[in-house]
mmCIF file of N, CA, C and O in Angstrom:
data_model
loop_
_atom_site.group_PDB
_atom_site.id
_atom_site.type_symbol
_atom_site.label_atom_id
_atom_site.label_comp_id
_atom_site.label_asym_id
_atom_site.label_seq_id
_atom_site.Cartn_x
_atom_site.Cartn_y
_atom_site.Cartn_z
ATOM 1 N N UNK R 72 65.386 -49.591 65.066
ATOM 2 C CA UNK R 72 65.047 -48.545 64.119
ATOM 3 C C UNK R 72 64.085 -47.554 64.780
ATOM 4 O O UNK R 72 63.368 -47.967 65.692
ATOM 5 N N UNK R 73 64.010 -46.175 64.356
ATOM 6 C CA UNK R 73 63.333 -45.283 64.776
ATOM 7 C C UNK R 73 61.828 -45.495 64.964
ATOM 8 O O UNK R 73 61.054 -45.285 65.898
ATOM 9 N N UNK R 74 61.684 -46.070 63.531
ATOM 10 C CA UNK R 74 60.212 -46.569 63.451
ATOM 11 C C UNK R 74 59.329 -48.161 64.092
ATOM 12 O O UNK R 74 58.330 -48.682 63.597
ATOM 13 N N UNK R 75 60.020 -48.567 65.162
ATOM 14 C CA UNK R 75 59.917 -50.020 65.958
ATOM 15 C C UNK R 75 58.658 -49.945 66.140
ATOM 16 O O UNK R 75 58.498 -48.828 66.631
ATOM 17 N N UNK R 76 57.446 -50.552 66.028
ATOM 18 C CA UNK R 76 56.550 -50.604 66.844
ATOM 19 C C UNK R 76 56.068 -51.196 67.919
ATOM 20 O O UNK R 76 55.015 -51.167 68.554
ATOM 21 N N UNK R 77 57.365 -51.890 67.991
ATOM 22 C CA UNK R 77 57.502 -53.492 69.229
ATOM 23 C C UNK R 77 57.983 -52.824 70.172
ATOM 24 O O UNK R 77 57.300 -52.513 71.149
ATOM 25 N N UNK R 78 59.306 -52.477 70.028
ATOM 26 C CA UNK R 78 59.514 -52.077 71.354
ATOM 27 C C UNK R 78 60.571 -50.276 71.033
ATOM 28 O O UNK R 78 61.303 -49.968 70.092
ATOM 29 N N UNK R 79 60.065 -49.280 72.612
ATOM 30 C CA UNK R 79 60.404 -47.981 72.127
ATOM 31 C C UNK R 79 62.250 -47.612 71.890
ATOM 32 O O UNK R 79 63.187 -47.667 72.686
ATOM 33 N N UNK R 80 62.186 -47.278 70.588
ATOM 34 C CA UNK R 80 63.602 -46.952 70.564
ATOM 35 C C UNK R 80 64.801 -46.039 71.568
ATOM 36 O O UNK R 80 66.022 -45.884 71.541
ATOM 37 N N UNK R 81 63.765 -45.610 72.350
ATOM 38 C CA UNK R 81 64.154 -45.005 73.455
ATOM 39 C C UNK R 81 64.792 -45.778 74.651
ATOM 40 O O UNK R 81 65.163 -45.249 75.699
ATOM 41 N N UNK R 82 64.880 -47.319 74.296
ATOM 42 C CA UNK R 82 65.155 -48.118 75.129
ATOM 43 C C UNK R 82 66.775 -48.470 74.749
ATOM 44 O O UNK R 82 67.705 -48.907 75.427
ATOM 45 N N UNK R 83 66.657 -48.091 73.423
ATOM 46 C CA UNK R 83 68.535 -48.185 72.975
ATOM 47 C C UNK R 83 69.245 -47.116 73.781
ATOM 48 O O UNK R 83 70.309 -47.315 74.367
ATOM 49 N N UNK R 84 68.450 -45.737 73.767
ATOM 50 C CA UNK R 84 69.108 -44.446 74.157
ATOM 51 C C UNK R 84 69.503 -44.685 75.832
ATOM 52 O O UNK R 84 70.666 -44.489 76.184
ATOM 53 N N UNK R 85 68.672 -45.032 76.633
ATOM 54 C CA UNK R 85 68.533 -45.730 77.893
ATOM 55 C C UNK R 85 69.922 -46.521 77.814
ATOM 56 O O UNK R 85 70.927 -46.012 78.310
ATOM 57 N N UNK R 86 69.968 -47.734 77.204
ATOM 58 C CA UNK R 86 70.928 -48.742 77.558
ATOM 59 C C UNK R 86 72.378 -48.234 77.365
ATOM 60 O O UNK R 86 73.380 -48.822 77.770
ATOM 61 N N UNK R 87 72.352 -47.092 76.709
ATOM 62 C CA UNK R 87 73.467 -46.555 76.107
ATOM 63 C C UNK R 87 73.684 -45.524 77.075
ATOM 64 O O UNK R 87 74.890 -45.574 77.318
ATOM 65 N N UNK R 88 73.358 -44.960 77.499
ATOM 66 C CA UNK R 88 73.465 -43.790 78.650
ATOM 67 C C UNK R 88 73.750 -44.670 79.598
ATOM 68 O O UNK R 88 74.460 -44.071 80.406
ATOM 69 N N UNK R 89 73.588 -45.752 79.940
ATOM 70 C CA UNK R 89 73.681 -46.273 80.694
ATOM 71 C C UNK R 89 75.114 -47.173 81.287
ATOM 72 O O UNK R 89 75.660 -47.454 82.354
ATOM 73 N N UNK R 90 75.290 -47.402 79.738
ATOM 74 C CA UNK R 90 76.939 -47.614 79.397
ATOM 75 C C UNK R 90 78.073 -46.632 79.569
ATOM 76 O O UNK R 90 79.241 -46.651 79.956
ATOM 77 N N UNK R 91 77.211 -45.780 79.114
ATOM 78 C CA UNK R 91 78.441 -44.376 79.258
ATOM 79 C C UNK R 91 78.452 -44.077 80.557
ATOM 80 O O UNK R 91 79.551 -43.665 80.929
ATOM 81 N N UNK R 92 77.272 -44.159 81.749
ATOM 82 C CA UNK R 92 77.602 -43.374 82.590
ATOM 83 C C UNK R 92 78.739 -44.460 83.839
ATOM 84 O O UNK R 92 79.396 -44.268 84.862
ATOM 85 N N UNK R 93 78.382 -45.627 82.892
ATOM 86 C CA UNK R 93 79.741 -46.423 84.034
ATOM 87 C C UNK R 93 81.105 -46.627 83.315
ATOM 88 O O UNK R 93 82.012 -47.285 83.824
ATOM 89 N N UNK R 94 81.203 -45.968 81.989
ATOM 90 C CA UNK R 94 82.281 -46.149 81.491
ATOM 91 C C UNK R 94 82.618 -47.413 80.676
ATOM 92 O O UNK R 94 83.696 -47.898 80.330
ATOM 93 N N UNK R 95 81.197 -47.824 80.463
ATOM 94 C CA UNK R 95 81.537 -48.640 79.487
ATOM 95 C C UNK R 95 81.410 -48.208 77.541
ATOM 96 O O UNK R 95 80.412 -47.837 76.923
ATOM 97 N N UNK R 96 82.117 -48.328 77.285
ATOM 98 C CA UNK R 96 82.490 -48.400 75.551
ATOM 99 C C UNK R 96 81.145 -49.015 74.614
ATOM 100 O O UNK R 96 80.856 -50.200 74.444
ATOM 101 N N UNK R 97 80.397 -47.728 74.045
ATOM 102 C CA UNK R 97 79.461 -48.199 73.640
ATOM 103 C C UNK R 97 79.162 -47.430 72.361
ATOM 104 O O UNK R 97 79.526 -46.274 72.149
ATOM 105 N N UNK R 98 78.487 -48.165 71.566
ATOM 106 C CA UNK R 98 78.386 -47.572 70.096
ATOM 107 C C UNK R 98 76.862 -47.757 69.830
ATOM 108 O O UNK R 98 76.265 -48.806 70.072
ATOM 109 N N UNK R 99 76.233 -46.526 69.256
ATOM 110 C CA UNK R 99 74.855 -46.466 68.826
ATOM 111 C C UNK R 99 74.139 -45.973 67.646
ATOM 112 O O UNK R 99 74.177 -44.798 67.280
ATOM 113 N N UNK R 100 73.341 -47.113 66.931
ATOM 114 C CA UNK R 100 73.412 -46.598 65.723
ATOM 115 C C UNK R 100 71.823 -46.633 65.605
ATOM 116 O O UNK R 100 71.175 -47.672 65.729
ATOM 117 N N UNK R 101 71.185 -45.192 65.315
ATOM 118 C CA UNK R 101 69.747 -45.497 65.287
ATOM 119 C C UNK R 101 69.169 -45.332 64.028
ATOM 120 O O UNK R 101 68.955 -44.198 63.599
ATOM 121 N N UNK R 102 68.814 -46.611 63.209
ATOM 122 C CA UNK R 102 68.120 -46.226 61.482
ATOM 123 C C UNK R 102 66.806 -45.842 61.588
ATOM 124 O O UNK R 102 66.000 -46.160 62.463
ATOM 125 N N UNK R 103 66.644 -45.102 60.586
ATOM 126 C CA UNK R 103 65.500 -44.127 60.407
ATOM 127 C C UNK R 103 64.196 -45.159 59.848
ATOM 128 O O UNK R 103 62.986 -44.945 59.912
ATOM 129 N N UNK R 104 64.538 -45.709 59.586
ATOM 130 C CA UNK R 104 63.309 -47.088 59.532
ATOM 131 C C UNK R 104 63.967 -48.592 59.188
ATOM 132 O O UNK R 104 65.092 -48.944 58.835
ATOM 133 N N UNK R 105 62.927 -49.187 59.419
ATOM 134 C CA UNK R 105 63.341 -50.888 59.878
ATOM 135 C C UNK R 105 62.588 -51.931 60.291
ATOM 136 O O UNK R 105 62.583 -53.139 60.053
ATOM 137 N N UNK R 106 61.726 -50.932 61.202
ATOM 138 C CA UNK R 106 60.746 -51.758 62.172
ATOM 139 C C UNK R 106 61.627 -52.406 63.463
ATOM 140 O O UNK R 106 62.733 -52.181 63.956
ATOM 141 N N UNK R 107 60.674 -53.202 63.691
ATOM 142 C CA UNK R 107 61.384 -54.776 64.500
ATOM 143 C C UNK R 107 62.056 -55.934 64.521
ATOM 144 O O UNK R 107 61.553 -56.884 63.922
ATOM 145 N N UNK R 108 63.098 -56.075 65.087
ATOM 146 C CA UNK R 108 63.849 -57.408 64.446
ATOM 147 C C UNK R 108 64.038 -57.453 62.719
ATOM 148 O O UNK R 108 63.944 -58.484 62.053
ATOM 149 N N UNK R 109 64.228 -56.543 62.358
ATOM 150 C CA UNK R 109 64.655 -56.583 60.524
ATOM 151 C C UNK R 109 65.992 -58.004 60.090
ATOM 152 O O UNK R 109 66.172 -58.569 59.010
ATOM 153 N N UNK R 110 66.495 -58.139 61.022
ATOM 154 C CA UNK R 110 67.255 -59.398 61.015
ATOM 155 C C UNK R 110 68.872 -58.435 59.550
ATOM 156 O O UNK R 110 69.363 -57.323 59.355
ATOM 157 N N UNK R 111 68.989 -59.804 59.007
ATOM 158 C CA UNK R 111 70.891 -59.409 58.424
ATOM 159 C C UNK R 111 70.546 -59.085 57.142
ATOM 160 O O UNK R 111 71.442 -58.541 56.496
ATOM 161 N N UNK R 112 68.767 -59.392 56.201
ATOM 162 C CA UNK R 112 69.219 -59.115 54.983
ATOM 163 C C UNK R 112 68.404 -58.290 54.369
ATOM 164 O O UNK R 112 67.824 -58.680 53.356
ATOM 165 N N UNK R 113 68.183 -56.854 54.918
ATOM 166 C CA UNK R 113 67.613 -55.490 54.027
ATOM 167 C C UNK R 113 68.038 -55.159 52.697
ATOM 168 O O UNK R 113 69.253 -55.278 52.544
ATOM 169 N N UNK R 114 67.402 -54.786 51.707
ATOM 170 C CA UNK R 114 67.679 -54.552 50.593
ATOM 171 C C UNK R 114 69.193 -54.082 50.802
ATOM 172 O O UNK R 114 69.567 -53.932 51.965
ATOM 173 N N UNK R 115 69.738 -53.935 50.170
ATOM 174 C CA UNK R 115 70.911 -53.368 49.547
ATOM 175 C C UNK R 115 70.512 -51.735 49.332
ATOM 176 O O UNK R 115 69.701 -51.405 48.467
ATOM 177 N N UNK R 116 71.032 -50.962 50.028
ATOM 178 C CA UNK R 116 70.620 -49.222 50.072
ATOM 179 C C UNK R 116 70.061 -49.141 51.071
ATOM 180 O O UNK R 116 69.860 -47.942 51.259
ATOM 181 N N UNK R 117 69.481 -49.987 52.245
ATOM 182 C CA UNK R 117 68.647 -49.418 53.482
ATOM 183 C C UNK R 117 69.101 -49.298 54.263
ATOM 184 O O UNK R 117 69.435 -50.412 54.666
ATOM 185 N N UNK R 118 69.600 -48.128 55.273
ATOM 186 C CA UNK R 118 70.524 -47.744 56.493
ATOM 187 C C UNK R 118 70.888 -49.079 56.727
ATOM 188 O O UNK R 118 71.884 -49.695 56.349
ATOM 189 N N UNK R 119 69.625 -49.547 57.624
ATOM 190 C CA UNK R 119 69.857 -50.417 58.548
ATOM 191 C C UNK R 119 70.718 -51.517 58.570
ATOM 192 O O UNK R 119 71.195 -52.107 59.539
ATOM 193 N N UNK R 120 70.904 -51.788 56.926
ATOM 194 C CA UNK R 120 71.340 -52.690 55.572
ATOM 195 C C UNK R 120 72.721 -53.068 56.707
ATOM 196 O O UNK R 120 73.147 -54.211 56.874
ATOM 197 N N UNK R 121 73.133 -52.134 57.232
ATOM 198 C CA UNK R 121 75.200 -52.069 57.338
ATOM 199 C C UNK R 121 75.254 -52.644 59.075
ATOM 200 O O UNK R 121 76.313 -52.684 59.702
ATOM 201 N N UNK R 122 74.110 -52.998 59.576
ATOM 202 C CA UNK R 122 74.588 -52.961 61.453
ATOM 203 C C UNK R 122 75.017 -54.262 61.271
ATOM 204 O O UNK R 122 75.722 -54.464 62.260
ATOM 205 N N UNK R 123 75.013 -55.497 60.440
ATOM 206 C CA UNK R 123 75.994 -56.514 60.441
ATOM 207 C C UNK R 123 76.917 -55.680 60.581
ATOM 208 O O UNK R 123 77.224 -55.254 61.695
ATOM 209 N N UNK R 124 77.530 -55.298 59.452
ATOM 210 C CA UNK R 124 79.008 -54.922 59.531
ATOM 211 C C UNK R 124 79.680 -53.901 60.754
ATOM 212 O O UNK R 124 80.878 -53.720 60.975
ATOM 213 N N UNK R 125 78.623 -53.364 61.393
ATOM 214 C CA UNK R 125 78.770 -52.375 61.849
ATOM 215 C C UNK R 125 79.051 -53.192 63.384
ATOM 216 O O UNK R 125 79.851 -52.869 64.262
ATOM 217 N N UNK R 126 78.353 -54.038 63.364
ATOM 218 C CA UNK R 126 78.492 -55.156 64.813
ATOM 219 C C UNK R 126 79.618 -55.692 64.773
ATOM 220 O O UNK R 126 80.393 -55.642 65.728
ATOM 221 N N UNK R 127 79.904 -56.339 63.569
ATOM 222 C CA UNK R 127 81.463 -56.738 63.108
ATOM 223 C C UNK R 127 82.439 -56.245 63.794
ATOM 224 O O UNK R 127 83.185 -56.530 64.732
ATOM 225 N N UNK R 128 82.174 -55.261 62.909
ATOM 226 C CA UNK R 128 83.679 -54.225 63.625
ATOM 227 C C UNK R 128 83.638 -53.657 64.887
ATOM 228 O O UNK R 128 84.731 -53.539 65.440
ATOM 229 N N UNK R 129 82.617 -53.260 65.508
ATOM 230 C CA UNK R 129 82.480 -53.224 67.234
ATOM 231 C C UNK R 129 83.051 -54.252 67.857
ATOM 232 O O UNK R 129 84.049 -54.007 68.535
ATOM 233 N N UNK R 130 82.692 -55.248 67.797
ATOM 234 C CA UNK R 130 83.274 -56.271 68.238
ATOM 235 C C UNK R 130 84.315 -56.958 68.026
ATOM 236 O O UNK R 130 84.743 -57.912 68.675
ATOM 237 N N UNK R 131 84.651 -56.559 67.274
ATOM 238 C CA UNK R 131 86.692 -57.002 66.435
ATOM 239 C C UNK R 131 86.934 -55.934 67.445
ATOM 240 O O UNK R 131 87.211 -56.378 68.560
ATOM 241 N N UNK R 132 86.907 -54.907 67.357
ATOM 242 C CA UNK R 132 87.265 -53.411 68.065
ATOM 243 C C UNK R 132 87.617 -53.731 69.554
ATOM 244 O O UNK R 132 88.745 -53.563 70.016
ATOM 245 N N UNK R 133 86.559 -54.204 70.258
ATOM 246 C CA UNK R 133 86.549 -54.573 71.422
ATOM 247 C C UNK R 133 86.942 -56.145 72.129
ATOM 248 O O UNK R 133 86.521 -56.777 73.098
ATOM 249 N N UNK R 134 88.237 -56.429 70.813
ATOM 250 C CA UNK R 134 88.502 -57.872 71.002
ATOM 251 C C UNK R 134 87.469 -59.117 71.377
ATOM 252 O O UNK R 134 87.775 -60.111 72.036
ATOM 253 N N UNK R 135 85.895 -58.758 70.672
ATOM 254 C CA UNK R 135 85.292 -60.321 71.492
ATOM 255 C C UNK R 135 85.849 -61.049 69.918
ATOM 256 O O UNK R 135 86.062 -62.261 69.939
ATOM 257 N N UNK R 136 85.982 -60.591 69.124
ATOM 258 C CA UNK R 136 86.173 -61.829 68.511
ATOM 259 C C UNK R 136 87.106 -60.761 67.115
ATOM 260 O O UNK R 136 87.264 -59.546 67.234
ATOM 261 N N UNK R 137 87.703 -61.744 65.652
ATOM 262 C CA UNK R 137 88.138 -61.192 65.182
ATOM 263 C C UNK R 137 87.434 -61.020 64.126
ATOM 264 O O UNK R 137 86.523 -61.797 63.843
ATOM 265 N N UNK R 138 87.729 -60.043 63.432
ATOM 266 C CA UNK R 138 86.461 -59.805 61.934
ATOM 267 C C UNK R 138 87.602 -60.562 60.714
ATOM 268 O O UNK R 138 87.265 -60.664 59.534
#
């Protein structure tokens, strides 16, 4: 999340540029708050609420597993 105080969210943007620049297939989703480690169960209405699902389907997507 934008608002991490653990560690800088700038480190997603990094890992992700980093993916792209070798061609690897990468998806990035940055919520506007969250904190750290928010884990699978945010209220119901909070961005962050959906990166289960959102991991889900990345990964069905990219055959590691099926959703």
């Amino acid at each position: 999340a934008a608002d991490d105080d653990a560690v800088d969210p700038e480190n997603s943007l990094l890992l992700w540029r980093a993916a792209q620049a070798v061609g690897v297939s990468a998806e990035l989703h940055l919520f506007p708050h969250g904190g750290h480690g928010f884990g699978t169960r945010l209220p119901p209405g909070e961005p962050a609420a959906a990166w289960p699902l959102l991991l889900t389907r990345a990964a069905a997507a990219a055959g590691v597993f099926t959703a």
